[in-house]
GROMACS .gro file of C-alpha atoms in nm:
model
  505
    1MET     CA    1   1.603   0.348  -3.984
    2PRO     CA    2   1.345   0.313  -4.255
    3LEU     CA    3   1.284  -0.072  -4.307
    4LYS     CA    4   1.224  -0.211  -4.647
    5GLY     CA    5   1.007  -0.505  -4.746
    6LYS     CA    6   0.617  -0.574  -4.814
    7ASN     CA    7   0.565  -0.721  -4.478
    8THR     CA    8   0.749  -0.476  -4.317
    9LYS     CA    9   0.552  -0.175  -4.464
   10GLN     CA   10   0.223  -0.354  -4.356
   11LEU     CA   11   0.332  -0.407  -3.987
   12THR     CA   12   0.462  -0.048  -4.034
   13ARG     CA   13   0.110   0.054  -4.131
   14VAL     CA   14  -0.034  -0.151  -3.842
   15MET     CA   15   0.179   0.015  -3.598
   16LEU     CA   16   0.130   0.331  -3.705
   17ILE     CA   17  -0.301   0.263  -3.690
   18VAL     CA   18  -0.247   0.140  -3.324
   19HIS     CA   19  -0.034   0.418  -3.194
   20ARG     CA   20  -0.256   0.671  -3.375
   21TYR     CA   21  -0.575   0.548  -3.266
   22LEU     CA   22  -0.484   0.406  -2.895
   23GLY     CA   23  -0.286   0.752  -2.871
   24PHE     CA   24  -0.617   0.941  -2.912
   25CYS     CA   25  -0.791   0.763  -2.680
   26MET     CA   26  -0.547   0.768  -2.392
   27SER     CA   27  -0.324   1.063  -2.450
   28LEU     CA   28  -0.517   1.258  -2.187
   29LEU     CA   29  -0.517   0.976  -1.927
   30PHE     CA   30  -0.144   0.929  -1.985
   31LEU     CA   31  -0.112   1.331  -1.898
   32PHE     CA   32  -0.291   1.274  -1.569
   33TRP     CA   33  -0.086   0.994  -1.503
   34PHE     CA   34   0.224   1.209  -1.554
   35LEU     CA   35   0.120   1.504  -1.399
   36SER     CA   36  -0.019   1.284  -1.092
   37GLY     CA   37   0.324   1.133  -1.077
   38PHE     CA   38   0.471   1.468  -0.974
   39VAL     CA   39   0.245   1.466  -0.657
   40MET     CA   40   0.292   1.089  -0.577
   41MET     CA   41   0.675   1.125  -0.552
   42TYR     CA   42   0.606   1.327  -0.203
   43LYS     CA   43   0.226   1.255  -0.126
   44ASP     CA   44   0.043   0.940  -0.096
   45PHE     CA   45  -0.337   0.855  -0.023
   46PRO     CA   46  -0.438   0.949   0.327
   47TYR     CA   47  -0.432   0.687   0.566
   48LEU     CA   48  -0.411   0.670   0.933
   49SER     CA   49  -0.060   0.504   1.049
   50LYS     CA   50  -0.080   0.266   1.338
   51THR     CA   51   0.199   0.521   1.501
   52GLU     CA   52  -0.002   0.807   1.486
   53THR     CA   53  -0.304   0.619   1.630
   54TRP     CA   54  -0.078   0.499   1.943
   55GLU     CA   55   0.047   0.854   1.985
   56ARG     CA   56  -0.288   0.967   1.990
   57SER     CA   57  -0.469   0.701   2.180
   58GLU     CA   58  -0.544   0.658   2.550
   59GLU     CA   59  -0.304   0.468   2.798
   60ILE     CA   60  -0.475   0.120   2.898
   61PRO     CA   61  -0.601   0.152   3.249
   62VAL     CA   62  -0.420  -0.164   3.380
   63GLU     CA   63  -0.581  -0.139   3.730
   64LYS     CA   64  -0.915  -0.186   3.570
   65ILE     CA   65  -0.851  -0.524   3.377
   66GLU     CA   66  -1.058  -0.779   3.559
   67VAL     CA   67  -1.250  -1.050   3.253
   68MET     CA   68  -0.974  -1.204   3.079
   69ALA     CA   69  -1.074  -1.298   2.715
   70HIS     CA   70  -1.111  -1.705   2.742
   71GLU     CA   71  -1.336  -1.602   3.037
   72TRP     CA   72  -1.560  -1.375   2.841
   73ILE     CA   73  -1.577  -1.612   2.557
   74LYS     CA   74  -1.696  -1.908   2.772
   75THR     CA   75  -1.943  -1.715   2.948
   76ASN     CA   76  -2.092  -1.587   2.603
   77GLY     CA   77  -2.100  -1.944   2.439
   78LEU     CA   78  -1.878  -1.840   2.184
   79GLY     CA   79  -1.609  -2.119   2.251
   80ALA     CA   80  -1.658  -2.295   1.895
   81LEU     CA   81  -1.502  -1.972   1.709
   82GLU     CA   82  -1.143  -1.941   1.591
   83TRP     CA   83  -0.972  -1.598   1.674
   84ALA     CA   84  -0.785  -1.399   1.403
   85SER     CA   85  -0.705  -1.139   1.675
   86ILE     CA   86  -0.725  -1.031   2.024
   87LYS     CA   87  -0.628  -0.694   2.141
   88VAL     CA   88  -0.677  -0.460   2.478
   89VAL     CA   89  -0.703  -0.078   2.404
   90ALA     CA   90  -0.874   0.190   2.614
   91LEU     CA   91  -1.160   0.363   2.547
   92GLU     CA   92  -1.328   0.661   2.717
   93GLY     CA   93  -1.084   0.572   3.029
   94ARG     CA   94  -1.196   0.197   3.029
   95PRO     CA   95  -0.983  -0.094   2.915
   96VAL     CA   96  -1.163  -0.290   2.595
   97PHE     CA   97  -1.094  -0.630   2.445
   98ARG     CA   98  -1.146  -0.603   2.095
   99LEU     CA   99  -1.161  -0.968   1.946
  100LYS     CA  100  -1.198  -1.071   1.558
  101ASP     CA  101  -1.289  -1.400   1.441
  102LYS     CA  102  -1.145  -1.613   1.128
  103ASP     CA  103  -1.462  -1.420   0.951
  104GLY     CA  104  -1.360  -1.083   1.016
  105ILE     CA  105  -1.630  -1.028   1.260
  106PRO     CA  106  -1.556  -0.784   1.560
  107TYR     CA  107  -1.671  -0.843   1.938
  108CYS     CA  108  -1.565  -0.589   2.184
  109TYR     CA  109  -1.638  -0.583   2.572
  110TYR     CA  110  -1.534  -0.396   2.845
  111GLY     CA  111  -1.229  -0.563   3.058
  112ASP     CA  112  -1.333  -0.445   3.403
  113THR     CA  113  -1.705  -0.563   3.380
  114GLY     CA  114  -1.717  -0.795   3.088
  115GLU     CA  115  -2.012  -0.582   2.951
  116LEU     CA  116  -2.045  -0.545   2.549
  117VAL     CA  117  -1.935  -0.239   2.415
  118THR     CA  118  -2.236  -0.066   2.308
  119PRO     CA  119  -2.298   0.106   1.946
  120ILE     CA  120  -2.122   0.433   1.961
  121THR     CA  121  -2.364   0.707   1.943
  122GLN     CA  122  -2.295   1.044   1.798
  123ASP     CA  123  -2.218   1.227   2.111
  124ARG     CA  124  -1.989   0.950   2.225
  125ALA     CA  125  -1.809   0.971   1.857
  126GLY     CA  126  -1.773   1.323   1.924
  127ARG     CA  127  -1.600   1.276   2.276
  128ILE     CA  128  -1.376   1.001   2.126
  129ALA     CA  129  -1.246   1.200   1.849
  130ARG     CA  130  -1.212   1.498   2.046
  131ALA     CA  131  -1.032   1.331   2.281
  132PHE     CA  132  -0.798   1.146   1.999
  133MET     CA  133  -0.731   1.535   1.893
  134GLY     CA  134  -0.576   1.616   2.212
  135ASN     CA  135  -0.909   1.769   2.367
  136GLN     CA  136  -0.788   2.132   2.199
  137PHE     CA  137  -1.059   2.137   1.925
  138GLU     CA  138  -1.441   2.132   1.931
  139VAL     CA  139  -1.676   1.915   1.724
  140THR     CA  140  -1.870   2.097   1.456
  141ARG     CA  141  -2.054   1.847   1.297
  142VAL     CA  142  -2.101   1.462   1.296
  143GLU     CA  143  -2.243   1.263   1.025
  144GLU     CA  144  -2.327   0.916   0.997
  145LEU     CA  145  -2.154   0.697   0.739
  146ASN     CA  146  -2.320   0.348   0.647
  147GLY     CA  147  -2.101   0.270   0.352
  148LEU     CA  148  -1.751   0.318   0.194
  149ASP     CA  149  -1.677   0.658   0.075
  150GLN     CA  150  -1.376   0.838  -0.115
  151TRP     CA  151  -1.158   0.832   0.184
  152ILE     CA  152  -1.220   0.500   0.278
  153PRO     CA  153  -1.269   0.306  -0.055
  154ARG     CA  154  -1.150  -0.026   0.027
  155THR     CA  155  -1.346  -0.341   0.180
  156ARG     CA  156  -1.080  -0.363   0.457
  157PHE     CA  157  -1.275  -0.065   0.620
  158LEU     CA  158  -1.593  -0.267   0.604
  159PRO     CA  159  -1.589  -0.420   0.968
  160TYR     CA  160  -1.567  -0.072   1.092
  161LEU     CA  161  -1.878   0.018   0.957
  162PRO     CA  162  -2.143   0.184   1.024
  163ALA     CA  163  -1.928   0.476   1.149
  164HIS     CA  164  -1.947   0.860   1.225
  165LYS     CA  165  -1.735   1.128   1.047
  166VAL     CA  166  -1.659   1.369   1.313
  167HIS     CA  167  -1.593   1.745   1.204
  168MET     CA  168  -1.338   1.919   1.403
  169ASN     CA  169  -1.293   2.297   1.411
  170ASP     CA  170  -0.924   2.328   1.413
  171GLY     CA  171  -0.868   2.514   1.141
  172SER     CA  172  -0.747   2.255   0.915
  173GLY     CA  173  -1.083   2.089   0.832
  174THR     CA  174  -0.972   1.742   0.997
  175VAL     CA  175  -1.267   1.499   1.023
  176CYS     CA  176  -1.213   1.172   1.219
  177TYR     CA  177  -1.385   0.858   1.129
  178VAL     CA  178  -1.519   0.641   1.438
  179SER     CA  179  -1.641   0.294   1.444
  180SER     CA  180  -1.990   0.279   1.590
  181ILE     CA  181  -1.911  -0.078   1.661
  182THR     CA  182  -1.559  -0.077   1.837
  183GLY     CA  183  -1.506   0.303   1.889
  184GLU     CA  184  -1.184   0.331   1.715
  185VAL     CA  185  -1.053   0.612   1.499
  186PHE     CA  186  -0.987   0.430   1.195
  187GLN     CA  187  -0.942   0.708   0.955
  188LYS     CA  188  -0.815   1.095   0.995
  189LEU     CA  189  -0.759   1.341   0.739
  190ASN     CA  190  -0.766   1.721   0.648
  191THR     CA  191  -0.849   1.942   0.341
  192SER     CA  192  -0.482   1.974   0.263
  193ASP     CA  193  -0.481   1.602   0.262
  194LYS     CA  194  -0.776   1.594   0.032
  195ILE     CA  195  -0.621   1.819  -0.211
  196TRP     CA  196  -0.318   1.668  -0.242
  197ALA     CA  197  -0.495   1.297  -0.294
  198TRP     CA  198  -0.685   1.493  -0.583
  199LEU     CA  199  -0.395   1.596  -0.746
  200GLY     CA  200  -0.191   1.284  -0.689
  201PRO     CA  201  -0.318   0.916  -0.566
  202ILE     CA  202  -0.679   0.953  -0.706
  203PRO     CA  203  -0.621   1.018  -1.061
  204HIS     CA  204  -0.289   0.813  -1.062
  205TRP     CA  205  -0.427   0.496  -0.922
  206ILE     CA  206  -0.825   0.575  -1.079
  207TYR     CA  207  -0.896   0.556  -0.724
  208PHE     CA  208  -1.256   0.734  -0.786
  209LYS     CA  209  -1.500   0.612  -0.490
  210ASP     CA  210  -1.781   0.482  -0.733
  211LEU     CA  211  -1.521   0.256  -0.902
  212ARG     CA  212  -1.269   0.157  -0.607
  213ILE     CA  213  -1.552   0.020  -0.401
  214HIS     CA  214  -1.595  -0.252  -0.660
  215THR     CA  215  -1.239  -0.416  -0.604
  216GLN     CA  216  -1.270  -0.656  -0.927
  217ARG     CA  217  -1.408  -0.426  -1.165
  218TRP     CA  218  -1.158  -0.144  -1.045
  219ARG     CA  219  -0.875  -0.403  -1.084
  220ASN     CA  220  -1.017  -0.524  -1.446
  221ILE     CA  221  -1.032  -0.163  -1.562
  222VAL     CA  222  -0.666  -0.067  -1.446
  223ILE     CA  223  -0.539  -0.366  -1.622
  224PHE     CA  224  -0.721  -0.331  -1.918
  225LEU     CA  225  -0.606   0.047  -1.977
  226SER     CA  226  -0.252  -0.063  -1.873
  227ILE     CA  227  -0.251  -0.332  -2.140
  228LEU     CA  228  -0.373  -0.090  -2.396
  229GLY     CA  229  -0.109   0.159  -2.274
  230THR     CA  230   0.154  -0.081  -2.303
  231ILE     CA  231   0.039  -0.178  -2.646
  232MET     CA  232   0.035   0.189  -2.752
  233CYS     CA  233   0.398   0.238  -2.622
  234ILE     CA  234   0.547  -0.060  -2.807
  235ALA     CA  235   0.377   0.054  -3.138
  236GLY     CA  236   0.536   0.426  -3.108
  237LEU     CA  237   0.845   0.283  -3.020
  238TYR     CA  238   0.870   0.074  -3.343
  239MET     CA  239   0.760   0.385  -3.535
  240GLY     CA  240   0.990   0.614  -3.348
  241VAL     CA  241   1.266   0.388  -3.437
  242THR     CA  242   1.189   0.331  -3.788
  243ARG     CA  243   1.151   0.702  -3.879
  244VAL     CA  244   1.464   0.808  -3.768
  245ARG     CA  245   1.698   0.920  -4.063
  246ILE     CA  246   2.038   0.798  -3.955
  247LYS     CA  247   2.217   0.941  -4.249
  248ASP     CA  248   2.150   1.298  -4.173
  249THR     CA  249   2.434   1.440  -3.959
  250SER     CA  250   2.220   1.704  -3.806
  251TRP     CA  251   2.001   1.625  -3.517
  252LYS     CA  252   1.729   1.858  -3.665
  253ASN     CA  253   1.685   1.642  -3.958
  254LEU     CA  254   1.658   1.299  -3.757
  255SER     CA  255   1.288   1.313  -3.806
  256PRO     CA  256   1.111   1.301  -4.127
  257TYR     CA  257   0.809   1.511  -4.011
  258LYS     CA  258   0.799   1.869  -4.101
  259LYS     CA  259   0.515   2.000  -3.884
  260PHE     CA  260   0.611   2.127  -3.555
  261TRP     CA  261   0.404   1.951  -3.325
  262PHE     CA  262   0.452   1.593  -3.509
  263LYS     CA  263   0.841   1.654  -3.496
  264TRP     CA  264   0.862   1.730  -3.145
  265HIS     CA  265   0.636   1.432  -3.044
  266HIS     CA  266   0.895   1.219  -3.249
  267TYR     CA  267   1.185   1.366  -3.077
  268THR     CA  268   1.076   1.359  -2.726
  269GLY     CA  269   0.917   1.011  -2.788
  270PHE     CA  270   1.224   0.893  -2.931
  271VAL     CA  271   1.428   0.996  -2.619
  272PHE     CA  272   1.169   0.934  -2.335
  273GLY     CA  273   0.965   0.648  -2.490
  274PHE     CA  274   1.137   0.354  -2.307
  275ILE     CA  275   1.085   0.489  -1.976
  276ILE     CA  276   0.719   0.569  -2.069
  277PHE     CA  277   0.712   0.221  -2.162
  278ALA     CA  278   0.864   0.083  -1.851
  279TRP     CA  279   0.645   0.314  -1.626
  280ILE     CA  280   0.315   0.176  -1.815
  281LEU     CA  281   0.430  -0.191  -1.812
  282SER     CA  282   0.540  -0.173  -1.421
  283GLY     CA  283   0.205   0.007  -1.328
  284LEU     CA  284   0.044  -0.317  -1.502
  285LEU     CA  285   0.250  -0.552  -1.311
  286SER     CA  286   0.155  -0.359  -0.972
  287MET     CA  287  -0.153  -0.493  -1.041
  288ASN     CA  288  -0.021  -0.832  -1.043
  289PRO     CA  289  -0.246  -0.975  -1.369
  290TRP     CA  290  -0.303  -1.302  -1.386
  291ARG     CA  291  -0.165  -1.348  -1.029
  292TRP     CA  292   0.151  -1.427  -1.161
  293SER     CA  293   0.337  -1.329  -0.883
  294PRO     CA  294   0.328  -1.479  -0.544
  295SER     CA  295   0.253  -1.260  -0.255
  296THR     CA  296   0.551  -1.156  -0.006
  297GLY     CA  297   0.352  -1.242   0.299
  298LEU     CA  298   0.283  -1.603   0.436
  299ASN     CA  299  -0.002  -1.780   0.315
  300ALA     CA  300  -0.293  -1.907   0.548
  301GLU     CA  301  -0.118  -2.256   0.603
  302GLU     CA  302   0.225  -2.098   0.654
  303SER     CA  303   0.111  -1.870   0.915
  304ALA     CA  304  -0.068  -2.170   1.111
  305LEU     CA  305   0.256  -2.355   1.097
  306TRP     CA  306   0.454  -2.034   1.208
  307LYS     CA  307   0.237  -1.958   1.497
  308GLY     CA  308   0.233  -2.350   1.602
  309GLY     CA  309  -0.150  -2.318   1.664
  310ASN     CA  310  -0.448  -2.155   1.686
  311LEU     CA  311  -0.491  -1.822   1.895
  312THR     CA  312  -0.630  -2.013   2.157
  313PRO     CA  313  -0.764  -1.745   2.440
  314LYS     CA  314  -0.717  -2.018   2.737
  315ILE     CA  315  -0.331  -2.048   2.706
  316PHE     CA  316  -0.298  -1.706   2.802
  317GLN     CA  317  -0.268  -1.766   3.166
  318ILE     CA  318  -0.149  -1.415   3.311
  319ASN     CA  319  -0.390  -1.133   3.349
  320PRO     CA  320  -0.261  -0.875   3.117
  321ALA     CA  321  -0.325  -0.646   3.407
  322GLN     CA  322  -0.030  -0.797   3.595
  323VAL     CA  323   0.200  -0.778   3.267
  324LEU     CA  324   0.110  -0.455   3.221
  325LEU     CA  325   0.168  -0.359   3.550
  326THR     CA  326   0.503  -0.517   3.551
  327GLN     CA  327   0.555  -0.263   3.278
  328GLY     CA  328   0.424   0.038   3.444
  329LYS     CA  329   0.777   0.149   3.579
  330GLU     CA  330   0.859   0.267   3.218
  331SER     CA  331   0.793   0.615   3.118
  332VAL     CA  332   0.641   0.529   2.782
  333ALA     CA  333   0.256   0.470   2.801
  334ILE     CA  334   0.140   0.150   2.656
  335LYS     CA  335  -0.165   0.216   2.400
  336GLU     CA  336  -0.251  -0.151   2.271
  337LEU     CA  337  -0.164  -0.511   2.403
  338GLU     CA  338  -0.183  -0.802   2.100
  339TYR     CA  339  -0.240  -1.171   2.174
  340LEU     CA  340   0.025  -1.328   2.002
  341ARG     CA  341   0.114  -1.699   1.947
  342PHE     CA  342   0.443  -1.783   1.824
  343ALA     CA  343   0.616  -2.161   1.788
  344GLY     CA  344   0.328  -2.265   2.019
  345GLN     CA  345   0.400  -2.032   2.285
  346PRO     CA  346   0.161  -1.752   2.416
  347TYR     CA  347   0.303  -1.389   2.425
  348TYR     CA  348   0.157  -1.042   2.484
  349LEU     CA  349   0.298  -0.751   2.252
  350LEU     CA  350   0.287  -0.428   2.435
  351TRP     CA  351   0.308  -0.122   2.193
  352LYS     CA  352   0.392   0.216   2.310
  353SER     CA  353   0.317   0.566   2.245
  354GLU     CA  354   0.589   0.598   1.981
  355GLY     CA  355   0.558   0.268   1.809
  356THR     CA  356   0.788   0.056   1.969
  357SER     CA  357   0.730  -0.265   2.104
  358THR     CA  358   0.808  -0.515   2.398
  359LEU     CA  359   0.752  -0.889   2.405
  360VAL     CA  360   0.652  -1.060   2.728
  361TYR     CA  361   0.542  -1.432   2.812
  362ALA     CA  362   0.157  -1.462   2.839
  363ASP     CA  363   0.195  -1.794   3.075
  364GLU     CA  364   0.430  -1.689   3.317
  365ILE     CA  365   0.545  -1.368   3.488
  366GLU     CA  366   0.896  -1.290   3.356
  367PRO     CA  367   1.117  -0.985   3.257
  368PRO     CA  368   1.027  -0.859   2.930
  369LEU     CA  369   1.194  -1.034   2.630
  370PRO     CA  370   1.434  -0.791   2.415
  371GLN     CA  371   1.394  -1.009   2.151
  372LEU     CA  372   1.380  -1.396   2.099
  373GLU     CA  373   1.667  -1.611   1.995
  374THR     CA  374   1.756  -1.649   1.618
  375ASN     CA  375   1.750  -2.046   1.660
  376LEU     CA  376   1.357  -2.011   1.719
  377TYR     CA  377   1.327  -1.845   1.398
  378ILE     CA  378   1.533  -2.103   1.239
  379GLN     CA  379   1.332  -2.383   1.399
  380GLN     CA  380   0.974  -2.235   1.253
  381VAL     CA  381   1.129  -2.166   0.912
  382LYS     CA  382   1.238  -2.547   0.892
  383THR     CA  383   0.878  -2.624   1.040
  384ILE     CA  384   0.729  -2.452   0.740
  385GLN     CA  385   0.987  -2.588   0.485
  386PRO     CA  386   1.077  -2.909   0.652
  387GLU     CA  387   1.273  -3.038   0.343
  388LYS     CA  388   1.497  -2.732   0.277
  389GLU     CA  389   1.804  -2.661   0.379
  390ILE     CA  390   1.892  -2.337   0.559
  391SER     CA  391   2.168  -2.156   0.326
  392ALA     CA  392   2.227  -1.847   0.553
  393VAL     CA  393   2.126  -1.665   0.841
  394GLU     CA  394   2.165  -1.264   0.890
  395VAL     CA  395   2.089  -1.004   1.119
  396LEU     CA  396   2.041  -0.723   0.907
  397LYS     CA  397   2.100  -0.387   1.063
  398ASP     CA  398   2.054  -0.170   0.716
  399TYR     CA  399   1.803  -0.208   0.442
  400ASP     CA  400   1.911  -0.446   0.143
  401ALA     CA  401   1.756  -0.461  -0.219
  402TYR     CA  402   1.445  -0.648  -0.119
  403TYR     CA  403   1.352  -0.548   0.264
  404TYR     CA  404   1.337  -0.143   0.267
  405ASP     CA  405   1.111   0.154   0.295
  406LYS     CA  406   1.112   0.483   0.119
  407HIS     CA  407   1.017   0.662   0.445
  408GLN     CA  408   1.244   0.439   0.622
  409THR     CA  409   1.019   0.342   0.901
  410LYS     CA  410   1.029  -0.037   0.843
  411PRO     CA  411   1.164  -0.172   1.169
  412LEU     CA  412   1.554  -0.262   1.208
  413PRO     CA  413   1.720  -0.493   1.293
  414VAL     CA  414   1.575  -0.808   1.097
  415VAL     CA  415   1.678  -1.153   1.089
  416LYS     CA  416   1.710  -1.267   0.717
  417ILE     CA  417   1.694  -1.654   0.694
  418SER     CA  418   1.755  -1.786   0.335
  419LEU     CA  419   1.714  -2.140   0.212
  420LYS     CA  420   1.874  -2.325  -0.055
  421ASP     CA  421   1.583  -2.434  -0.280
  422ASP     CA  422   1.494  -2.394  -0.624
  423ARG     CA  423   1.300  -2.046  -0.569
  424ASN     CA  424   1.579  -1.895  -0.359
  425THR     CA  425   1.350  -1.815  -0.082
  426SER     CA  426   1.440  -1.580   0.197
  427TYR     CA  427   1.237  -1.459   0.510
  428TYR     CA  428   1.265  -1.147   0.679
  429ILE     CA  429   1.162  -1.157   1.031
  430ASN     CA  430   1.105  -0.879   1.294
  431PRO     CA  431   1.258  -1.032   1.626
  432LYS     CA  432   1.079  -0.773   1.844
  433THR     CA  433   0.762  -0.925   1.708
  434THR     CA  434   0.820  -1.255   1.565
  435GLN     CA  435   0.612  -1.117   1.271
  436VAL     CA  436   0.762  -1.237   0.907
  437MET     CA  437   0.782  -0.888   0.746
  438SER     CA  438   0.839  -1.025   0.416
  439LYS     CA  439   0.872  -1.365   0.219
  440TYR     CA  440   1.067  -1.340  -0.120
  441GLU     CA  441   1.134  -1.609  -0.399
  442THR     CA  442   1.239  -1.594  -0.746
  443LYS     CA  443   0.906  -1.447  -0.905
  444SER     CA  444   0.873  -1.192  -0.621
  445ARG     CA  445   1.217  -1.081  -0.677
  446ILE     CA  446   1.160  -1.053  -1.056
  447ASN     CA  447   0.845  -0.849  -0.968
  448ARG     CA  448   1.002  -0.641  -0.726
  449TRP     CA  449   1.255  -0.531  -1.021
  450LEU     CA  450   0.992  -0.510  -1.287
  451TYR     CA  451   0.726  -0.295  -1.052
  452HIS     CA  452   0.932  -0.111  -0.809
  453GLY     CA  453   1.263  -0.075  -0.963
  454LEU     CA  454   1.087   0.051  -1.297
  455HIS     CA  455   0.791   0.237  -1.144
  456SER     CA  456   0.950   0.395  -0.851
  457LEU     CA  457   1.330   0.398  -0.974
  458ASP     CA  458   1.405   0.247  -0.627
  459PHE     CA  459   1.707   0.083  -0.691
  460PRO     CA  460   1.959   0.071  -0.425
  461ALA     CA  461   2.247   0.289  -0.573
  462LEU     CA  462   2.002   0.552  -0.619
  463TYR     CA  463   1.687   0.539  -0.410
  464PHE     CA  464   1.821   0.687  -0.065
  465LYS     CA  465   2.037   0.933  -0.265
  466ARG     CA  466   1.849   1.242  -0.221
  467PRO     CA  467   1.811   1.475  -0.393
  468LEU     CA  468   1.976   1.283  -0.717
  469TRP     CA  469   1.660   1.070  -0.696
  470ASP     CA  470   1.439   1.330  -0.715
  471VAL     CA  471   1.599   1.524  -0.987
  472ILE     CA  472   1.624   1.224  -1.188
  473VAL     CA  473   1.267   1.149  -1.140
  474MET     CA  474   1.152   1.492  -1.198
  475ILE     CA  475   1.350   1.518  -1.558
  476LEU     CA  476   1.187   1.171  -1.646
  477LEU     CA  477   0.839   1.297  -1.577
  478LEU     CA  478   0.893   1.617  -1.731
  479GLY     CA  479   0.988   1.415  -2.037
  480GLY     CA  480   0.690   1.193  -2.009
  481THR     CA  481   0.479   1.518  -1.980
  482SER     CA  482   0.610   1.658  -2.278
  483VAL     CA  483   0.558   1.323  -2.512
  484THR     CA  484   0.187   1.306  -2.383
  485LEU     CA  485   0.115   1.701  -2.424
  486THR     CA  486   0.248   1.706  -2.774
  487GLY     CA  487   0.038   1.391  -2.843
  488LEU     CA  488  -0.279   1.548  -2.688
  489VAL     CA  489  -0.236   1.874  -2.920
  490LEU     CA  490  -0.217   1.624  -3.238
  491THR     CA  491  -0.509   1.436  -3.086
  492TYR     CA  492  -0.706   1.778  -3.040
  493ARG     CA  493  -0.600   1.904  -3.398
  494TRP     CA  494  -0.719   1.561  -3.560
  495LEU     CA  495  -1.046   1.589  -3.376
  496LYS     CA  496  -1.069   1.939  -3.498
  497ARG     CA  497  -1.015   1.858  -3.879
  498LYS     CA  498  -1.237   1.556  -3.865
  499THR     CA  499  -1.523   1.799  -3.682
  500LYS     CA  500  -1.477   2.079  -3.963
  501LYS     CA  501  -1.472   1.836  -4.223
  502HIS     CA  502  -1.798   1.651  -4.086
  503MET     CA  503  -1.970   1.988  -4.093
  504LEU     CA  504  -1.895   2.097  -4.425
  505LYS     CA  505  -2.068   1.753  -4.581
   0.00000   0.00000   0.00000
């Protein structure tokens, strides 16, 4: 559809230059993005999940718990601190309390004696990792780790450092990361995980260690490249549409280009250009540029209101040993006990080896709670939003358009509480843990469709219909790859011509 007019010709000239030179600069990056996208359909960056941690961890030796958290805090003069989390786990056959203050500083002590957990040596790290792997494999070597590396590149890993990298002789090249502060195994991966990561998430997210450890710098670079890519796509779409010859009936003559690579770049771009634009734009939105979309979690103020007060250890009156012993009749071992406060009431949240949980009172001995009454959650939502009216309360036994998980591991059922406000706020609550799993309002809903919808094609009518989703995404990825490959060939030929011309001068 050739456009006429002086201004139109100038615009077309600008668009041509923008698309050409941005394409020269970014065609190789786009190719990496598309090729790694095939891997990202099935492989993510390797992280040690909580479920696997609970499966592999020791059972808490309940009979050995003697020193309560509030007693230890008082004895050590730490009463002025505010606590973000308190957990009880097992370490080398002994109960250990892991406390973290509001600044993220960890404190660990043995629940049987009250002694501080001393820094974990290499020998102890080897024993801990070997036990974590079921005592089936020997340790080949242990490395000291004092900073972030390629496999723990995010700042959330800093509280675990320094640490030990324990290599196992399991035939898979497994490495366990053991914190020298807490004795916790906080990362586990093998050679296969590393290979898939280098083929998928690392090039796709530009997750190279020396860049990723500088969070803001990495974020700025990804946003900048995504903006350039979006502009390049817009210019390409404009050129692709305006250069189409609609008067010709034969598809072979729709493009004005005669040369093979130009013609096929035009054809493939015309067919797949919009999906490329959608993927690059949604990739940009995944970084939440300019913080335009609110978080889907509670902010600090909302979280405090939800809990009904600080995590004050002295209100947890019942010794965890008594609570755990009442659960001892169950066949499933308890791997972690978490101090929890909800609506001002203290609870212990017991995590079991298969990842399920049980909620029990922490100030009186009562039978376990299957889950709390829905009215309690409604009450706390009203505490957060006192002037808003509740419009609907639902118990979801299946995922919906906003609460879902591609691996289908998010807990069900959940309580969905919706408000009648100008932002259409909804809360999704896990009734077994009292946790607000997510909160959606107008902007975060828009972001869900523009980011997740366009980037992962996770539309409800398609996402869980496998292998239909796989086939469609692969076809689109192949189309995107063909566009970038033809663009890369054109870039190579242009550079070759320019180099040859320069050498002849």
